[in-house]
Coordinates of C-alpha atoms and ligand atoms in Angstrom, one line a residue:
M1 CA 0.3 0.1 0.0
V2 CA 1.2 3.2 -0.5
P3 CA 1.4 5.8 2.5
Q4 CA -1.1 8.7 3.0
H5 CA 1.5 10.8 4.3
V6 CA 4.4 12.6 2.9
L7 CA 7.1 14.0 5.3
V8 CA 8.0 18.2 3.8
L9 CA 11.2 19.1 4.4
N10 CA 12.4 22.7 4.0
A11 CA 15.4 23.1 2.2
S12 CA 17.6 23.4 4.8
Y13 CA 16.3 19.9 6.6
E14 CA 14.3 21.0 8.8
P15 CA 11.2 18.7 9.6
I16 CA 8.4 21.5 8.8
N17 CA 5.3 19.2 7.5
V18 CA 3.3 16.7 6.9
C19 CA 1.2 16.8 3.6
S20 CA -0.6 14.4 1.7
M21 CA 0.8 12.2 -0.8
R22 CA -1.6 14.1 -3.4
R23 CA -0.2 17.5 -2.5
A24 CA 3.0 16.2 -2.4
V25 CA 2.8 15.2 -5.9
V26 CA 1.8 18.1 -7.4
L27 CA 5.0 21.0 -5.9
L28 CA 7.2 17.9 -7.3
L29 CA 5.2 18.2 -10.4
K30 CA 5.4 22.1 -10.6
E31 CA 9.4 21.3 -8.9
K32 CA 9.1 23.0 -6.3
A33 CA 10.0 19.9 -4.6
E34 CA 12.7 17.2 -4.5
I35 CA 11.6 13.3 -3.7
L36 CA 14.6 12.2 -1.2
E37 CA 13.1 8.6 0.3
H38 CA 10.2 6.7 -1.6
A39 CA 6.8 4.9 -0.4
P40 CA 7.8 1.0 -1.5
R41 CA 5.6 1.6 -4.2
A42 CA 4.4 3.6 -7.0
I43 CA 1.9 5.6 -8.0
R44 CA -0.3 4.4 -11.1
G45 CA -0.6 6.7 -13.7
V46 CA -2.6 7.2 -17.0
V47 CA 0.7 7.8 -19.2
R48 CA 3.5 6.4 -17.2
D49 CA 3.7 5.6 -13.6
F50 CA 4.9 8.0 -10.7
P51 CA 7.4 7.1 -8.5
A52 CA 5.6 8.2 -4.6
P53 CA 7.1 10.0 -2.0
H54 CA 7.5 9.0 1.7
V55 CA 10.3 12.0 1.8
I56 CA 10.3 15.5 0.4
R57 CA 12.3 18.6 0.7
L58 CA 11.8 21.9 -1.0
V59 CA 14.2 23.1 -3.4
Y60 CA 12.8 26.5 -2.3
R61 CA 13.6 27.7 1.9
V62 CA 10.1 28.6 3.2
K63 CA 10.1 31.0 6.5
V64 CA 7.9 29.2 9.1
P65 CA 6.5 29.6 12.2
R66 CA 7.6 28.1 15.5
Y67 CA 5.4 25.5 16.1
E68 CA 4.5 26.7 19.5
A69 CA 3.5 30.3 18.1
R70 CA 0.6 28.5 15.7
R71 CA -2.7 28.4 16.5
M72 CA -3.2 25.8 18.5
S73 CA -5.4 23.0 17.6
R74 CA -6.7 20.2 20.0
R75 CA -5.0 17.5 18.2
A76 CA -0.9 18.7 18.9
L77 CA -2.7 19.3 22.7
F78 CA -3.8 15.7 22.8
A79 CA -0.2 14.6 20.6
R80 CA 2.1 16.9 23.3
D81 CA 0.5 15.3 25.9
G82 CA 0.5 11.6 24.6
F83 CA -3.0 11.3 24.0
E84 CA -3.8 10.5 27.9
C85 CA -5.5 13.6 30.6
Q86 CA -2.9 14.9 32.1
Y87 CA -5.5 14.4 35.7
C88 CA -5.8 10.3 35.9
G89 CA -4.3 8.9 32.3
S90 CA -7.4 8.2 30.8
R91 CA -7.1 7.7 26.5
S92 CA -10.8 8.2 26.0
K93 CA -13.5 11.4 26.2
L94 CA -10.4 13.5 26.0
T95 CA -11.2 16.5 26.1
V96 CA -9.3 20.7 26.3
D97 CA -8.8 21.1 30.2
H98 CA -7.5 24.7 31.6
V99 CA -5.5 25.2 34.1
V100 CA -6.5 27.8 35.3
P101 CA -10.1 28.5 34.3
R102 CA -10.7 31.0 31.9
S103 CA -13.1 32.3 34.5
R104 CA -10.9 33.1 36.7
G105 CA -8.3 34.5 33.9
G106 CA -6.5 31.8 32.4
D107 CA -5.6 32.1 28.9
S108 CA -5.1 29.5 26.9
S109 CA -1.7 29.4 25.5
W110 CA 0.2 26.4 25.7
V111 CA 1.3 26.9 29.2
N112 CA -2.1 26.8 30.6
V113 CA -4.2 24.1 28.8
V114 CA -3.8 20.8 28.9
T115 CA -5.9 16.9 28.4
S116 CA -8.7 15.9 30.6
C117 CA -10.8 13.2 30.4
A118 CA -14.3 14.5 30.8
P119 CA -15.3 13.0 34.2
C120 CA -12.2 15.3 35.6
N121 CA -12.5 18.1 33.2
A122 CA -16.0 18.2 34.9
R123 CA -14.7 17.7 38.3
K124 CA -11.6 20.6 38.7
G125 CA -14.3 22.4 36.5
N126 CA -13.9 26.1 37.8
S127 CA -11.3 25.2 40.8
L128 CA -7.4 25.6 40.7
C129 CA -4.9 23.0 41.2
H130 CA -5.3 23.3 45.2
E131 CA -8.6 23.6 45.1
V132 CA -9.7 20.2 44.2
Q133 CA -5.9 18.2 44.3
M134 CA -6.1 17.8 40.8
Y135 CA -2.7 18.5 39.2
P136 CA -1.6 17.8 35.5
R137 CA 0.9 14.8 35.6
R138 CA 3.6 17.2 33.3
K139 CA 3.4 20.8 33.4
P140 CA 1.7 22.5 30.3
R141 CA 4.8 23.5 28.2
P142 CA 5.0 24.1 24.7
P143 CA 5.0 21.0 22.6
R144 CA 8.4 20.0 20.2
A145 CA 8.5 21.1 17.1
D146 CA 8.0 18.3 15.4
V147 CA 4.6 17.4 17.1
F148 CA 2.8 18.4 13.6
V149 CA 4.3 15.3 12.7
D150 CA 2.2 12.8 15.8
V151 CA -0.7 14.9 14.9
A152 CA -1.0 13.8 11.1
A153 CA 0.6 10.3 11.4
P154 CA 0.5 8.6 15.5
R155 CA 2.9 5.8 14.1
R156 CA 5.5 7.3 12.9
P157 CA 6.4 5.4 9.8
E158 CA 10.4 3.9 9.3
A159 CA 11.9 6.3 6.9
W160 CA 11.4 9.5 8.2
S161 CA 13.3 8.6 11.7
R162 CA 16.6 9.6 10.2
Y163 CA 15.1 13.1 8.8
L164 CA 13.1 14.1 12.5
A165 CA 15.9 12.5 13.9
V166 CA 17.3 16.0 13.1
A167 CA 14.8 17.6 14.9
Ligands
LIG1 ZN1 -8.7 11.9 33.3

């Protein structure tokens, strides 16, 4: 099977994104990117078979905002926290919890939100941690620069590992 996701490196080899196979092929056809790793199989084409990309590199360097400066998504937050409730470890009914509740002045920055299951979130409600003795297992922090990989592909393909090792 042709892998669904393609790892995108900047011209500087820094991993910057994961895109669809279709998007990667467009970049390659427009000569905006080159293939660094092929997927095991080719894409069947009408005129000719096209080698399926697995890792591509942009020809021109693009400026990328640091991940922590990008808008936070629920999925990126869950990926940062290993898809586990930061209060009880549950992996189901995940929600976004504000450590300092918004009603009490907390913001939605990376350092004030954690993954929480719905029951823990309801139990914590509008309380501060010390009021209910509920503390996140890990201190919330901005995610690693390559968290986008886990967001797009929770299982990292083997062929990507050496490009991500330098991230
Ligand atoms: Zn929980």
